[in-house]
Amino acid sequence: VYYEGRLKQNNKLFDSAKAGKGFNFRLGNSEVIKGWDVGVSGMKIGGKRRITCPPSMAYGPKGAPPEIPPNSTLVFEVELRKVS
């Protein structure tokens, strides 16, 4: 996938993969936050989707310092580039 991840509270970009091979993961294997396993499921190659992940489906009360504060809602713009 290609993606951008932003904090919902202030729209601050905290991570992205928009070129090259993008970001690879295995769906449903808990390799990514739960919001991604749920949100990417059902996408078709070339499809784009906005995935909003509440803290319970992201990093919860611990966050992912220093980029992601505790209890943050995350918004991802995702494009499915390839399935293998």
mmCIF file of C-alpha atoms in Angstrom:
data_model
loop_
_atom_site.group_PDB
_atom_site.id
_atom_site.type_symbol
_atom_site.label_atom_id
_atom_site.label_comp_id
_atom_site.label_asym_id
_atom_site.label_seq_id
_atom_site.Cartn_x
_atom_site.Cartn_y
_atom_site.Cartn_z
ATOM 1 C CA VAL A 1 0.000 0.000 0.000
ATOM 2 C CA TYR A 2 0.845 3.640 -0.324
ATOM 3 C CA TYR A 3 -0.368 5.713 2.612
ATOM 4 C CA GLU A 4 -0.217 8.863 4.692
ATOM 5 C CA GLY A 5 -0.964 8.832 8.404
ATOM 6 C CA ARG A 6 -2.098 11.934 10.257
ATOM 7 C CA LEU A 7 -3.221 12.768 13.773
ATOM 8 C CA LYS A 8 -6.926 13.622 13.736
ATOM 9 C CA GLN A 9 -6.530 16.250 16.459
ATOM 10 C CA ASN A 10 -4.246 18.543 14.450
ATOM 11 C CA ASN A 11 -3.797 16.920 10.999
ATOM 12 C CA LYS A 12 -0.058 16.492 11.679
ATOM 13 C CA LEU A 13 1.610 13.986 9.332
ATOM 14 C CA PHE A 14 3.391 11.329 11.383
ATOM 15 C CA ASP A 15 4.205 8.691 8.750
ATOM 16 C CA SER A 16 3.914 7.963 5.038
ATOM 17 C CA ALA A 17 4.959 5.643 2.237
ATOM 18 C CA LYS A 18 4.043 7.220 -1.102
ATOM 19 C CA ALA A 19 6.676 5.926 -3.521
ATOM 20 C CA GLY A 20 8.743 2.921 -4.471
ATOM 21 C CA LYS A 21 7.595 -0.396 -3.079
ATOM 22 C CA GLY A 22 5.348 1.287 -0.521
ATOM 23 C CA PHE A 23 4.517 -0.589 2.679
ATOM 24 C CA ASN A 24 3.989 -4.357 2.647
ATOM 25 C CA PHE A 25 2.170 -6.404 5.296
ATOM 26 C CA ARG A 26 0.085 -9.557 5.619
ATOM 27 C CA LEU A 27 -3.570 -8.790 6.244
ATOM 28 C CA GLY A 28 -5.054 -10.398 9.345
ATOM 29 C CA ASN A 29 -1.723 -11.405 10.933
ATOM 30 C CA SER A 30 -1.580 -8.555 13.468
ATOM 31 C CA GLU A 31 1.441 -7.075 11.672
ATOM 32 C CA VAL A 32 -0.257 -3.660 11.693
ATOM 33 C CA ILE A 33 -2.674 -1.868 13.996
ATOM 34 C CA LYS A 34 -6.153 -3.396 14.176
ATOM 35 C CA GLY A 35 -7.673 -0.437 12.326
ATOM 36 C CA TRP A 36 -5.613 -1.362 9.275
ATOM 37 C CA ASP A 37 -6.483 -5.064 9.375
ATOM 38 C CA VAL A 38 -10.168 -4.086 9.432
ATOM 39 C CA GLY A 39 -9.946 -1.044 7.149
ATOM 40 C CA VAL A 40 -7.893 -2.529 4.318
ATOM 41 C CA SER A 41 -9.953 -5.723 4.197
ATOM 42 C CA GLY A 42 -12.138 -5.789 1.089
ATOM 43 C CA MET A 43 -10.148 -3.200 -0.851
ATOM 44 C CA LYS A 44 -9.464 -3.811 -4.542
ATOM 45 C CA ILE A 45 -6.158 -3.134 -6.306
ATOM 46 C CA GLY A 46 -6.041 0.553 -7.218
ATOM 47 C CA GLY A 47 -8.669 1.390 -4.604
ATOM 48 C CA LYS A 48 -8.287 4.310 -2.213
ATOM 49 C CA ARG A 49 -9.776 4.574 1.245
ATOM 50 C CA ARG A 50 -9.699 6.875 4.252
ATOM 51 C CA ILE A 51 -9.348 4.816 7.424
ATOM 52 C CA THR A 52 -10.067 6.510 10.759
ATOM 53 C CA CYS A 53 -8.694 4.510 13.681
ATOM 54 C CA PRO A 54 -9.901 5.300 17.200
ATOM 55 C CA PRO A 55 -7.300 4.751 19.943
ATOM 56 C CA SER A 56 -8.699 1.265 20.668
ATOM 57 C CA MET A 57 -7.846 0.218 17.091
ATOM 58 C CA ALA A 58 -4.543 2.098 16.976
ATOM 59 C CA TYR A 59 -1.959 2.551 19.769
ATOM 60 C CA GLY A 60 -4.311 3.071 22.730
ATOM 61 C CA PRO A 61 -3.288 4.724 25.997
ATOM 62 C CA LYS A 62 0.447 4.149 25.391
ATOM 63 C CA GLY A 63 0.592 5.879 22.001
ATOM 64 C CA ALA A 64 3.731 5.473 19.908
ATOM 65 C CA PRO A 65 6.071 8.199 21.197
ATOM 66 C CA PRO A 66 7.345 10.586 20.105
ATOM 67 C CA GLU A 67 5.148 10.888 16.982
ATOM 68 C CA ILE A 68 1.825 9.555 18.288
ATOM 69 C CA PRO A 69 0.549 10.794 21.670
ATOM 70 C CA PRO A 70 -1.479 8.538 23.987
ATOM 71 C CA ASN A 71 -5.152 7.994 23.069
ATOM 72 C CA SER A 72 -4.786 9.467 19.572
ATOM 73 C CA THR A 73 -7.298 8.953 16.779
ATOM 74 C CA LEU A 74 -5.399 8.370 13.538
ATOM 75 C CA VAL A 75 -6.492 9.076 9.967
ATOM 76 C CA PHE A 76 -4.894 7.228 7.065
ATOM 77 C CA GLU A 77 -5.264 7.810 3.340
ATOM 78 C CA VAL A 78 -4.519 4.384 1.847
ATOM 79 C CA GLU A 79 -4.113 3.203 -1.738
ATOM 80 C CA LEU A 80 -3.912 -0.534 -2.382
ATOM 81 C CA ARG A 81 -1.212 -0.991 -5.006
ATOM 82 C CA LYS A 82 -0.662 -4.747 -5.123
ATOM 83 C CA VAL A 83 -1.815 -8.025 -3.614
ATOM 84 C CA SER A 84 0.344 -11.130 -3.574
#
